[in-house]
Amino acid sequence: METVAEIVPGKRHQGFKQMLTQDHAGESIHYHGKLYDILDRAAMLFAQNGYHNTSMRDLAAELKTSLAGLYYYFETKEELLFLISQYSFDSVILSLNEKLNQAGDPVERLNVFVHNHLQYFVTHLSAMKVLSHESDSLSGEYFELINAKKKSYLQILENMLLDIARAQSNQPHMRLNQKIKISALSLFGMMNWTYTWFNPDKHKNQSLSIQKISDQMVNLFLHGFLKD
Amino acid sequence: METVAEIVPGKRHQGFKQMLTQDHAGESIHYHGKLYDILDRAAMLFAQNGYHNTSMRDLAAELKTSLAGLYYYFETKEELLFLISQYSFDSVILSLNEKLNQAGDPVERLNVFVHNHLQYFVTHLSAMKVLSHESDSLSGEYFELINAKKKSYLQILENMLLDIARAQSNQPHMRLNQKIKISALSLFGMMNWTYTWFNPDKHKNQSLSIQKISDQMVNLFLHGFLKD
DNA sequence: GAATTATTCGAACGAACGTTCGAATATAAA
DNA sequence: TTTATATTCGAACGTTCGTTCGAATAATTC
Protein backbone atom coordinates (compact mmCIF):
# COMPACT_ATOMS: atom_id res chain seq x y z
CA MET A 1 0.00 0.00 0.00
CA GLU A 2 1.14 3.44 -0.88
CA THR A 3 1.62 6.04 1.84
CA VAL A 4 2.90 9.52 2.26
CA ALA A 5 6.53 9.93 3.23
CA GLU A 6 7.47 9.04 6.75
CA ILE A 7 8.01 12.13 8.83
CA VAL A 8 9.93 11.86 12.07
CA PRO A 9 11.77 14.51 14.04
CA GLY A 10 15.16 14.49 15.67
CA LYS A 11 18.48 13.17 14.50
CA ARG A 12 17.77 14.81 11.19
CA HIS A 13 21.46 14.76 10.33
CA GLN A 14 21.27 11.00 9.95
CA GLY A 15 17.64 10.53 9.02
CA PHE A 16 17.24 13.20 6.39
CA LYS A 17 18.87 11.63 3.37
CA GLN A 18 17.06 8.41 4.07
CA MET A 19 13.73 10.18 4.18
CA LEU A 20 14.36 11.72 0.81
CA THR A 21 14.88 8.35 -0.82
CA GLN A 22 12.59 6.20 1.30
CA ASP A 23 9.65 8.21 0.01
CA HIS A 24 6.69 5.95 -0.76
CA ALA A 25 8.57 2.93 0.51
CA GLY A 26 7.09 2.56 4.00
CA GLU A 27 3.96 0.70 4.84
CA SER A 28 2.29 2.79 7.52
CA ILE A 29 2.07 6.51 8.18
CA HIS A 30 4.31 7.45 11.08
CA TYR A 31 2.46 10.15 12.91
CA HIS A 32 4.31 12.70 14.96
CA GLY A 33 1.88 15.30 16.16
CA LYS A 34 4.27 18.13 16.80
CA LEU A 35 5.83 18.11 13.37
CA TYR A 36 2.43 18.02 11.68
CA ASP A 37 1.44 20.93 13.84
CA ILE A 38 4.47 22.82 12.62
CA LEU A 39 3.82 21.98 8.98
CA ASP A 40 0.20 22.99 9.34
CA ARG A 41 0.78 26.32 11.03
CA ALA A 42 3.72 27.12 8.82
CA ALA A 43 1.60 26.45 5.74
CA MET A 44 -1.00 28.80 7.15
CA LEU A 45 1.51 31.58 7.65
CA PHE A 46 3.21 30.97 4.31
CA ALA A 47 -0.14 31.07 2.54
CA GLN A 48 -1.18 34.20 4.39
CA ASN A 49 1.96 36.29 4.12
CA GLY A 50 4.13 34.44 1.66
CA TYR A 51 7.13 32.25 2.31
CA HIS A 52 9.70 35.03 2.27
CA ASN A 53 7.61 37.37 4.36
CA THR A 54 7.23 34.82 7.11
CA SER A 55 10.17 34.72 9.48
CA MET A 56 11.15 31.82 11.69
CA ARG A 57 10.39 34.16 14.57
CA ASP A 58 6.84 34.57 13.31
CA LEU A 59 6.47 30.82 13.18
CA ALA A 60 7.91 30.37 16.65
CA ALA A 61 5.46 32.94 18.00
CA GLU A 62 2.54 31.26 16.25
CA LEU A 63 3.50 27.91 17.79
CA LYS A 64 4.28 29.43 21.17
CA THR A 65 7.68 27.84 21.14
CA SER A 66 11.22 29.11 20.96
CA LEU A 67 13.02 30.08 17.80
CA ALA A 68 15.87 27.64 18.30
CA GLY A 69 13.51 24.85 19.24
CA LEU A 70 12.08 24.75 15.75
CA TYR A 71 15.37 23.57 14.35
CA TYR A 72 14.99 20.31 16.18
CA TYR A 73 12.40 19.33 13.57
CA PHE A 74 14.12 20.44 10.40
CA GLU A 75 17.49 21.75 9.36
CA THR A 76 16.62 24.82 7.30
CA LYS A 77 13.64 26.96 6.46
CA GLU A 78 13.80 25.66 2.93
CA GLU A 79 13.48 22.11 4.19
CA LEU A 80 10.37 23.17 6.04
CA LEU A 81 8.87 24.45 2.80
CA PHE A 82 9.89 21.23 1.12
CA LEU A 83 8.25 19.10 3.80
CA ILE A 84 5.00 21.02 3.45
CA SER A 85 5.06 20.63 -0.31
CA GLN A 86 5.98 16.98 -0.24
CA TYR A 87 3.37 16.02 2.31
CA SER A 88 0.61 17.88 0.46
CA PHE A 89 1.50 16.43 -2.89
CA ASP A 90 1.75 12.89 -1.56
CA SER A 91 -1.59 13.26 0.16
CA VAL A 92 -3.38 14.41 -2.99
CA ILE A 93 -1.94 11.59 -5.04
CA LEU A 94 -2.64 9.03 -2.33
CA SER A 95 -6.23 10.18 -2.03
CA LEU A 96 -6.60 10.14 -5.80
CA ASN A 97 -5.29 6.60 -6.16
CA GLU A 98 -7.68 5.32 -3.54
CA LYS A 99 -10.64 6.80 -5.39
CA LEU A 100 -9.43 5.69 -8.79
CA ASN A 101 -9.39 2.04 -7.75
CA GLN A 102 -13.13 1.96 -7.88
CA ALA A 103 -13.81 4.27 -10.80
CA GLY A 104 -14.76 2.88 -14.17
CA ASP A 105 -14.85 4.57 -17.53
CA PRO A 106 -12.43 7.33 -18.59
CA VAL A 107 -14.90 10.17 -18.23
CA GLU A 108 -15.81 9.13 -14.72
CA ARG A 109 -12.14 8.90 -13.86
CA LEU A 110 -11.67 12.46 -15.07
CA ASN A 111 -14.54 13.52 -12.84
CA VAL A 112 -12.83 11.82 -9.95
CA PHE A 113 -9.55 13.54 -10.74
CA VAL A 114 -11.02 17.03 -10.85
CA HIS A 115 -13.20 16.57 -7.81
CA ASN A 116 -10.37 15.07 -5.79
CA HIS A 117 -8.04 17.89 -6.75
CA LEU A 118 -10.51 20.64 -5.93
CA GLN A 119 -11.72 18.92 -2.79
CA TYR A 120 -8.23 18.57 -1.41
CA PHE A 121 -7.34 22.04 -2.58
CA VAL A 122 -10.06 23.82 -0.69
CA THR A 123 -9.91 21.68 2.45
CA HIS A 124 -6.15 22.24 2.65
CA LEU A 125 -6.18 25.64 1.05
CA SER A 126 -3.13 26.97 2.83
CA ALA A 127 -0.86 24.06 2.05
CA MET A 128 -2.02 23.86 -1.55
CA LYS A 129 -1.64 27.56 -2.04
CA VAL A 130 1.92 27.21 -0.83
CA LEU A 131 2.44 24.27 -3.15
CA SER A 132 1.09 26.18 -6.14
CA HIS A 133 2.62 29.50 -5.34
CA GLU A 134 5.98 28.91 -3.70
CA SER A 135 7.29 25.83 -5.41
CA ASP A 136 10.08 27.69 -7.10
CA SER A 137 11.23 29.13 -3.84
CA LEU A 138 12.81 25.69 -3.60
CA SER A 139 16.18 24.98 -5.12
CA GLY A 140 18.52 22.14 -5.85
CA GLU A 141 17.42 18.70 -4.80
CA TYR A 142 14.31 20.01 -3.08
CA PHE A 143 13.12 21.62 -6.29
CA GLU A 144 13.86 18.56 -8.36
CA LEU A 145 11.94 16.24 -6.07
CA ILE A 146 8.81 18.37 -6.04
CA ASN A 147 9.07 18.99 -9.75
CA ALA A 148 9.21 15.27 -10.41
CA LYS A 149 6.00 14.80 -8.45
CA LYS A 150 4.39 17.58 -10.45
CA LYS A 151 5.33 15.95 -13.71
CA SER A 152 4.01 12.57 -12.70
CA TYR A 153 0.77 14.13 -11.52
CA LEU A 154 0.40 15.89 -14.84
CA GLN A 155 1.13 12.61 -16.57
CA ILE A 156 -1.77 10.94 -14.78
CA LEU A 157 -4.13 13.57 -16.16
CA GLU A 158 -2.66 13.39 -19.65
CA ASN A 159 -3.13 9.64 -19.72
CA MET A 160 -6.77 10.04 -18.76
CA LEU A 161 -7.30 12.52 -21.56
CA LEU A 162 -5.62 10.17 -23.99
CA ASP A 163 -8.06 7.43 -23.01
CA ILE A 164 -10.99 9.74 -23.48
CA ALA A 165 -9.74 10.98 -26.83
CA ARG A 166 -9.16 7.44 -28.07
CA ALA A 167 -12.63 6.37 -27.01
CA GLN A 168 -14.17 8.64 -29.61
CA SER A 169 -13.32 7.87 -33.18
CA ASN A 170 -13.25 11.38 -34.71
CA GLN A 171 -9.95 12.30 -36.25
CA PRO A 172 -8.67 15.37 -34.46
CA HIS A 173 -7.60 18.42 -36.42
CA MET A 174 -4.64 19.05 -34.21
CA ARG A 175 -1.87 16.71 -33.39
CA LEU A 176 -3.24 14.68 -30.52
CA ASN A 177 -0.24 15.00 -28.23
CA GLN A 178 -0.26 18.75 -28.53
CA LYS A 179 -3.97 18.99 -27.96
CA ILE A 180 -3.73 16.85 -24.86
CA LYS A 181 -0.83 18.82 -23.45
CA ILE A 182 -2.57 22.15 -23.78
CA SER A 183 -5.82 20.69 -22.51
CA ALA A 184 -4.24 19.19 -19.42
CA LEU A 185 -2.39 22.39 -18.62
CA SER A 186 -5.55 24.41 -19.16
CA LEU A 187 -7.44 22.20 -16.76
CA PHE A 188 -4.73 22.59 -14.17
CA GLY A 189 -4.91 26.32 -14.73
CA MET A 190 -8.63 26.33 -13.99
CA MET A 191 -8.21 24.25 -10.86
CA ASN A 192 -5.10 25.77 -9.39
CA TRP A 193 -6.16 29.32 -10.03
CA THR A 194 -8.93 28.81 -7.49
CA TYR A 195 -6.52 29.69 -4.72
CA THR A 196 -6.64 33.28 -5.92
CA TRP A 197 -10.39 33.61 -5.58
CA PHE A 198 -11.92 30.83 -3.53
CA ASN A 199 -12.81 31.96 -0.04
CA PRO A 200 -13.66 29.04 2.25
CA ASP A 201 -15.35 31.24 4.85
CA LYS A 202 -17.46 32.97 2.26
CA HIS A 203 -18.43 29.80 0.45
CA LYS A 204 -18.92 27.51 3.42
CA ASN A 205 -22.45 26.19 3.75
CA GLN A 206 -23.37 28.28 0.77
CA SER A 207 -24.63 27.53 -2.67
CA LEU A 208 -21.20 27.53 -4.27
CA SER A 209 -20.04 24.09 -3.19
CA ILE A 210 -16.98 22.23 -4.31
CA GLN A 211 -19.20 19.75 -6.03
CA LYS A 212 -20.77 22.50 -8.12
CA ILE A 213 -17.46 24.06 -9.00
CA SER A 214 -16.03 20.67 -9.84
CA ASP A 215 -19.02 19.73 -12.00
CA GLN A 216 -18.95 22.96 -13.89
CA MET A 217 -15.25 22.76 -14.55
CA VAL A 218 -15.59 19.24 -15.84
CA ASN A 219 -18.49 20.31 -18.05
CA LEU A 220 -16.66 23.35 -19.29
CA PHE A 221 -13.65 21.24 -20.04
CA LEU A 222 -15.16 18.07 -21.40
CA HIS A 223 -17.52 19.57 -23.92
CA GLY A 224 -14.75 21.62 -25.37
CA PHE A 225 -12.30 18.77 -25.28
CA LEU A 226 -14.61 16.29 -26.99
CA LYS A 227 -15.71 18.78 -29.66
CA ASP A 228 -12.61 18.30 -31.77
CA MET B 1 -7.97 58.78 -25.52
CA GLU B 2 -6.97 56.38 -22.84
CA THR B 3 -3.31 55.95 -21.98
CA VAL B 4 -1.19 54.19 -19.47
CA ALA B 5 -0.23 56.14 -16.38
CA GLU B 6 2.31 58.87 -16.80
CA ILE B 7 5.68 57.83 -15.51
CA VAL B 8 8.28 60.46 -14.77
CA PRO B 9 11.31 60.37 -12.49
CA GLY B 10 12.63 62.84 -10.00
CA LYS B 11 10.92 64.96 -7.41
CA ARG B 12 8.98 61.89 -6.47
CA HIS B 13 8.19 63.41 -3.09
CA GLN B 14 5.89 65.87 -4.77
CA GLY B 15 4.89 63.99 -7.86
CA PHE B 16 4.03 60.62 -6.41
CA LYS B 17 0.62 61.20 -4.93
CA GLN B 18 -0.47 63.00 -8.07
CA MET B 19 0.58 60.10 -10.21
CA LEU B 20 -1.48 57.74 -8.14
CA THR B 21 -4.64 59.72 -8.73
CA GLN B 22 -3.95 61.15 -12.19
CA ASP B 23 -3.90 57.63 -13.54
CA HIS B 24 -5.63 57.46 -16.92
CA ALA B 25 -6.15 61.20 -16.91
CA GLY B 26 -3.30 62.30 -19.18
CA GLU B 27 -3.49 62.49 -22.94
CA SER B 28 -0.11 61.29 -24.13
CA ILE B 29 2.35 58.72 -22.88
CA HIS B 30 5.29 60.45 -21.24
CA TYR B 31 8.26 58.36 -22.14
CA HIS B 32 11.30 58.32 -19.92
CA GLY B 33 13.70 55.74 -21.19
CA LYS B 34 15.65 55.14 -18.04
CA LEU B 35 12.68 54.38 -15.86
CA TYR B 36 11.24 51.99 -18.42
CA ASP B 37 14.61 50.30 -18.52
CA ILE B 38 14.46 49.89 -14.78
CA LEU B 39 10.93 48.54 -14.81
CA ASP B 40 11.81 46.13 -17.59
CA ARG B 41 14.97 44.74 -16.02
CA ALA B 42 13.42 44.63 -12.58
CA ALA B 43 10.47 42.69 -13.95
CA MET B 44 12.93 40.27 -15.49
CA LEU B 45 14.74 39.72 -12.22
CA PHE B 46 11.54 39.52 -10.21
CA ALA B 47 10.12 36.95 -12.62
CA GLN B 48 13.33 34.96 -12.58
CA ASN B 49 14.11 34.88 -8.89
CA GLY B 50 11.01 36.24 -7.24
CA TYR B 51 10.40 39.66 -5.77
CA HIS B 52 11.73 38.90 -2.32
CA ASN B 53 14.77 37.06 -3.60
CA THR B 54 15.83 39.99 -5.73
CA SER B 55 17.76 42.62 -3.83
CA MET B 56 18.16 46.22 -4.79
CA ARG B 57 21.85 45.43 -5.12
CA ASP B 58 21.03 42.75 -7.69
CA LEU B 59 19.01 45.27 -9.64
CA ALA B 60 21.73 47.90 -9.45
CA ALA B 61 24.25 45.37 -10.75
CA GLU B 62 21.93 44.34 -13.59
CA LEU B 63 21.53 47.99 -14.62
CA LYS B 64 25.21 48.78 -14.10
CA THR B 65 24.29 51.68 -11.89
CA SER B 66 24.73 52.45 -8.22
CA LEU B 67 22.48 51.23 -5.46
CA ALA B 68 21.62 54.69 -4.19
CA GLY B 69 21.03 55.97 -7.71
CA LEU B 70 18.00 53.75 -8.11
CA TYR B 71 16.13 55.65 -5.46
CA TYR B 72 16.04 58.68 -7.67
CA TYR B 73 13.34 56.92 -9.70
CA PHE B 74 11.15 55.54 -6.94
CA GLU B 75 10.87 55.79 -3.21
CA THR B 76 10.69 52.17 -2.10
CA LYS B 77 11.14 48.72 -3.51
CA GLU B 78 7.43 48.16 -3.09
CA GLU B 79 6.69 51.18 -5.25
CA LEU B 80 8.89 49.66 -7.91
CA LEU B 81 6.78 46.49 -7.84
CA PHE B 82 3.67 48.62 -7.99
CA LEU B 83 4.92 50.56 -11.01
CA ILE B 84 5.67 47.35 -12.87
CA SER B 85 2.23 45.97 -12.07
CA GLN B 86 0.41 49.16 -12.92
CA TYR B 87 2.16 49.68 -16.22
CA SER B 88 1.59 46.10 -17.31
CA PHE B 89 -2.06 46.10 -16.38
CA ASP B 90 -2.72 49.42 -18.05
CA SER B 91 -1.00 48.23 -21.19
CA VAL B 92 -3.07 45.06 -21.46
CA ILE B 93 -6.30 46.95 -20.97
CA LEU B 94 -5.27 49.68 -23.37
CA SER B 95 -4.35 47.16 -26.03
CA LEU B 96 -7.60 45.32 -25.44
CA ASN B 97 -9.74 48.41 -25.79
CA GLU B 98 -8.09 49.33 -29.07
CA LYS B 99 -8.88 45.91 -30.50
CA LEU B 100 -12.39 45.82 -29.12
CA ASN B 101 -13.34 48.99 -30.95
CA GLN B 102 -13.44 47.08 -34.20
CA ALA B 103 -14.77 43.73 -33.02
CA GLY B 104 -18.34 42.77 -33.63
CA ASP B 105 -20.38 39.96 -32.15
CA PRO B 106 -19.93 38.69 -28.58
CA VAL B 107 -18.12 35.51 -29.53
CA GLU B 108 -15.63 37.37 -31.64
CA ARG B 109 -15.06 39.80 -28.79
CA LEU B 110 -14.29 36.87 -26.52
CA ASN B 111 -11.79 35.63 -29.06
CA VAL B 112 -10.20 39.05 -29.05
CA PHE B 113 -10.07 39.10 -25.28
CA VAL B 114 -8.35 35.74 -24.96
CA HIS B 115 -5.93 36.33 -27.78
CA ASN B 116 -5.01 39.77 -26.50
CA HIS B 117 -4.44 38.44 -23.02
CA LEU B 118 -2.27 35.54 -24.10
CA GLN B 119 -0.44 37.60 -26.68
CA TYR B 120 0.50 40.25 -24.16
CA PHE B 121 1.24 37.62 -21.58
CA VAL B 122 3.85 35.78 -23.59
CA THR B 123 5.43 38.84 -25.17
CA HIS B 124 5.82 40.43 -21.75
CA LEU B 125 6.18 37.19 -19.87
CA SER B 126 8.34 38.58 -17.07
CA ALA B 127 6.13 41.51 -16.23
CA MET B 128 2.95 39.45 -16.43
CA LYS B 129 4.43 36.71 -14.34
CA VAL B 130 5.21 39.31 -11.74
CA LEU B 131 1.71 40.69 -12.02
CA SER B 132 0.15 37.26 -11.61
CA HIS B 133 2.50 35.95 -9.01
CA GLU B 134 3.55 38.82 -6.78
CA SER B 135 0.48 40.99 -6.60
CA ASP B 136 -0.08 40.26 -2.95
CA SER B 137 3.43 41.26 -2.12
CA LEU B 138 1.85 44.69 -2.34
CA SER B 139 0.12 46.24 0.63
CA GLY B 140 -2.01 49.19 1.56
CA GLU B 141 -2.86 51.63 -1.17
CA TYR B 142 -0.65 49.86 -3.69
CA PHE B 143 -2.55 46.65 -3.22
CA GLU B 144 -5.92 48.33 -3.43
CA LEU B 145 -5.08 50.09 -6.67
CA ILE B 146 -3.92 46.95 -8.44
CA ASN B 147 -6.79 44.97 -7.03
CA ALA B 148 -9.26 47.48 -8.40
CA LYS B 149 -7.76 47.08 -11.86
CA LYS B 150 -8.03 43.32 -11.53
CA LYS B 151 -11.67 43.55 -10.64
CA SER B 152 -12.50 45.82 -13.53
CA TYR B 153 -10.61 43.57 -15.91
CA LEU B 154 -12.57 40.58 -14.64
CA GLN B 155 -15.76 42.60 -15.06
CA ILE B 156 -15.01 43.15 -18.73
CA LEU B 157 -14.81 39.41 -19.26
CA GLU B 158 -17.93 38.72 -17.22
CA ASN B 159 -19.90 41.21 -19.28
CA MET B 160 -18.80 39.50 -22.46
CA LEU B 161 -19.94 36.17 -21.13
CA LEU B 162 -23.24 37.66 -20.14
CA ASP B 163 -23.76 38.88 -23.70
CA ILE B 164 -22.93 35.46 -25.07
CA ALA B 165 -25.20 33.71 -22.62
CA ARG B 166 -28.08 36.04 -23.39
CA ALA B 167 -27.67 35.53 -27.13
CA GLN B 168 -28.73 31.92 -26.78
CA SER B 169 -32.21 31.36 -25.48
CA ASN B 170 -31.75 28.12 -23.49
CA GLN B 171 -32.69 28.41 -19.87
CA PRO B 172 -29.60 27.60 -17.86
CA HIS B 173 -29.78 25.05 -15.07
CA MET B 174 -27.56 27.05 -12.82
CA ARG B 175 -28.08 30.56 -11.67
CA LEU B 176 -26.61 32.65 -14.45
CA ASN B 177 -24.54 34.94 -12.29
CA GLN B 178 -22.87 32.05 -10.58
CA LYS B 179 -22.18 30.23 -13.80
CA ILE B 180 -20.61 33.32 -15.31
CA LYS B 181 -18.45 33.97 -12.29
CA ILE B 182 -17.01 30.47 -12.24
CA SER B 183 -16.61 30.48 -16.00
CA ALA B 184 -14.75 33.75 -16.06
CA LEU B 185 -12.45 32.70 -13.24
CA SER B 186 -11.83 29.36 -14.92
CA LEU B 187 -10.85 31.09 -18.13
CA PHE B 188 -8.48 33.35 -16.24
CA GLY B 189 -7.07 30.25 -14.62
CA MET B 190 -6.35 28.70 -18.00
CA MET B 191 -4.71 31.85 -19.31
CA ASN B 192 -2.73 32.96 -16.31
CA TRP B 193 -1.45 29.52 -15.50
CA THR B 194 0.53 29.62 -18.73
CA TYR B 195 3.31 31.44 -16.94
CA THR B 196 4.11 28.20 -15.14
CA TRP B 197 4.63 26.19 -18.32
CA PHE B 198 5.00 28.38 -21.37
CA ASN B 199 8.59 28.67 -22.49
CA PRO B 200 9.09 31.42 -25.08
CA ASP B 201 12.48 30.09 -26.20
CA LYS B 202 11.17 26.57 -26.61
CA HIS B 203 8.02 27.63 -28.40
CA LYS B 204 9.41 30.40 -30.57
CA ASN B 205 9.08 29.73 -34.28
CA GLN B 206 7.59 26.40 -33.42
CA SER B 207 4.29 24.74 -33.99
CA LEU B 208 2.86 25.79 -30.65
CA SER B 209 2.01 29.39 -31.48
CA ILE B 210 0.04 31.80 -29.38
CA GLN B 211 -2.68 31.73 -31.98
CA LYS B 212 -3.03 27.97 -31.58
CA ILE B 213 -3.05 28.11 -27.82
CA SER B 214 -5.53 30.95 -27.91
CA ASP B 215 -7.81 29.16 -30.36
CA GLN B 216 -7.80 25.97 -28.39
CA MET B 217 -8.52 27.71 -25.13
CA VAL B 218 -11.44 29.56 -26.68
CA ASN B 219 -12.74 26.29 -28.15
CA LEU B 220 -12.28 24.44 -24.92
CA PHE B 221 -14.05 27.18 -23.07
CA LEU B 222 -16.82 28.15 -25.46
CA HIS B 223 -18.18 24.70 -26.21
CA GLY B 224 -18.45 23.95 -22.55
CA PHE B 225 -19.87 27.34 -21.73
CA LEU B 226 -22.56 27.24 -24.39
CA LYS B 227 -23.58 23.67 -23.57
CA ASP B 228 -25.76 24.61 -20.62
C1' DG C 1 30.87 81.12 -17.91
C1' DA C 2 27.92 81.27 -13.89
C1' DA C 3 23.95 79.54 -11.80
C1' DT C 4 20.52 76.23 -11.49
C1' DT C 5 18.77 71.84 -11.87
C1' DA C 6 18.95 66.84 -12.79
C1' DT C 7 21.26 62.67 -11.96
C1' DT C 8 24.67 59.53 -9.90
C1' DC C 9 27.40 57.86 -6.29
C1' DG C 10 30.29 55.84 -1.96
C1' DA C 11 29.62 54.97 2.44
C1' DA C 12 27.17 54.02 6.10
C1' DC C 13 22.97 52.98 9.34
C1' DG C 14 19.77 50.25 11.78
C1' DA C 15 16.88 46.49 11.43
C1' DA C 16 15.62 41.88 10.42
C1' DC C 17 16.92 37.54 9.05
C1' DG C 18 18.39 32.33 9.23
C1' DT C 19 21.14 29.71 11.86
C1' DT C 20 24.16 27.91 15.72
C1' DC C 21 25.65 26.46 20.33
C1' DG C 22 25.88 24.87 24.82
C1' DA C 23 23.14 24.69 28.62
C1' DA C 24 18.78 23.54 30.72
C1' DT C 25 14.80 20.78 31.26
C1' DA C 26 11.64 17.15 30.53
C1' DT C 27 10.81 12.27 29.44
C1' DA C 28 11.78 7.46 29.31
C1' DA C 29 14.78 3.45 30.35
C1' DA C 30 17.58 0.86 33.51
C1' DT D 1 17.22 6.71 41.88
C1' DT D 2 20.41 6.88 38.41
C1' DT D 3 21.40 7.03 33.56
C1' DA D 4 20.43 7.97 28.97
C1' DT D 5 17.78 10.15 25.58
C1' DA D 6 14.54 13.52 23.66
C1' DT D 7 13.16 18.15 23.52
C1' DT D 8 13.31 23.12 24.51
C1' DC D 9 15.56 27.32 25.23
C1' DG D 10 18.24 32.19 25.72
C1' DA D 11 21.63 34.45 23.73
C1' DA D 12 24.38 35.48 20.31
C1' DC D 13 26.80 35.48 15.46
C1' DG D 14 27.46 36.89 10.89
C1' DT D 15 25.06 38.32 6.86
C1' DT D 16 22.01 40.63 4.00
C1' DC D 17 18.63 43.80 3.38
C1' DG D 18 16.13 48.41 2.23
C1' DT D 19 17.04 52.91 2.84
C1' DT D 20 19.40 57.49 3.74
C1' DC D 21 22.60 61.35 3.31
C1' DG D 22 25.64 64.65 1.70
C1' DA D 23 28.82 65.14 -1.69
C1' DA D 24 30.14 64.77 -6.52
C1' DT D 25 29.26 65.03 -11.35
C1' DA D 26 26.59 65.92 -15.56
C1' DA D 27 23.18 68.53 -18.12
C1' DT D 28 20.56 72.51 -18.88
C1' DT D 29 19.39 77.36 -18.49
C1' DC D 30 20.45 82.15 -18.20
XYZ file of N, CA, C and O (backbone and C1' of nucleotides) in Angstrom, chain B residues 11 34 57 65-66 68-69 72-73, chain C residues 5-13:
99
model
N 11.901 64.228 -8.219
C 10.916 64.962 -7.405
C 9.734 64.064 -7.036
O 8.592 64.492 -7.074
N 14.952 55.776 -19.145
C 15.654 55.139 -18.044
C 14.718 54.407 -17.094
O 14.997 53.277 -16.677
N 20.470 45.544 -4.640
C 21.852 45.426 -5.124
C 21.924 44.595 -6.391
O 22.685 44.901 -7.314
N 24.384 50.368 -12.516
C 24.294 51.678 -11.885
C 24.528 51.498 -10.388
O 24.755 50.382 -9.922
N 24.473 52.575 -9.651
C 24.734 52.452 -8.221
C 23.447 52.145 -7.466
O 22.341 52.402 -7.951
N 22.344 53.492 -4.635
C 21.618 54.687 -4.195
C 20.938 55.390 -5.368
O 19.870 55.985 -5.215
N 21.565 55.288 -6.537
C 21.025 55.973 -7.707
C 19.637 55.514 -8.088
O 18.847 56.282 -8.653
N 16.458 57.455 -7.014
C 16.041 58.685 -7.666
C 14.737 58.467 -8.426
O 13.968 59.399 -8.638
N 14.477 57.209 -8.819
C 13.338 56.921 -9.700
C 12.104 56.401 -8.977
O 11.027 56.334 -9.530
P 16.698 76.107 -9.542
O 16.733 74.693 -10.276
C 16.526 74.622 -11.694
C 17.006 73.287 -12.214
C 16.451 72.071 -11.463
O 15.718 71.283 -12.380
C 18.770 71.844 -11.866
P 14.982 69.968 -11.905
O 15.961 68.853 -12.474
C 16.318 68.867 -13.850
C 17.249 67.707 -14.174
C 16.783 66.350 -13.644
O 17.020 65.388 -14.670
C 18.945 66.837 -12.788
P 16.582 63.861 -14.442
O 17.917 63.214 -13.876
C 19.024 63.047 -14.762
C 20.213 62.543 -13.988
C 20.071 61.165 -13.357
O 20.892 60.277 -14.108
C 21.259 62.671 -11.965
P 21.014 58.760 -13.703
O 22.270 58.816 -12.725
C 23.562 59.019 -13.269
C 24.572 59.023 -12.144
C 24.735 57.688 -11.404
O 26.042 57.188 -11.653
C 24.672 59.533 -9.901
P 26.433 55.731 -11.216
O 27.100 56.000 -9.795
C 28.141 56.987 -9.701
C 28.432 57.275 -8.244
C 28.545 56.036 -7.367
O 29.910 55.741 -7.139
C 27.397 57.858 -6.287
P 30.391 54.324 -6.677
O 30.962 54.661 -5.226
C 31.741 55.833 -5.053
C 31.990 56.104 -3.580
C 32.323 54.877 -2.734
O 33.304 55.250 -1.773
C 30.289 55.844 -1.961
P 33.866 54.205 -0.704
O 32.961 54.499 0.579
C 32.717 55.854 0.972
C 31.740 55.880 2.127
C 31.881 54.704 3.096
O 32.029 55.203 4.409
C 29.624 54.966 2.436
P 32.439 54.227 5.621
O 31.081 54.189 6.473
C 30.427 55.422 6.719
C 28.953 55.181 6.932
C 28.614 54.146 8.011
O 28.220 54.819 9.185
C 27.166 54.016 6.100
P 27.958 54.019 10.521
O 26.373 54.014 10.666
C 25.616 55.126 10.207
C 24.136 54.772 10.300
C 23.844 53.799 11.423
O 22.873 54.345 12.295
C 22.972 52.981 9.335
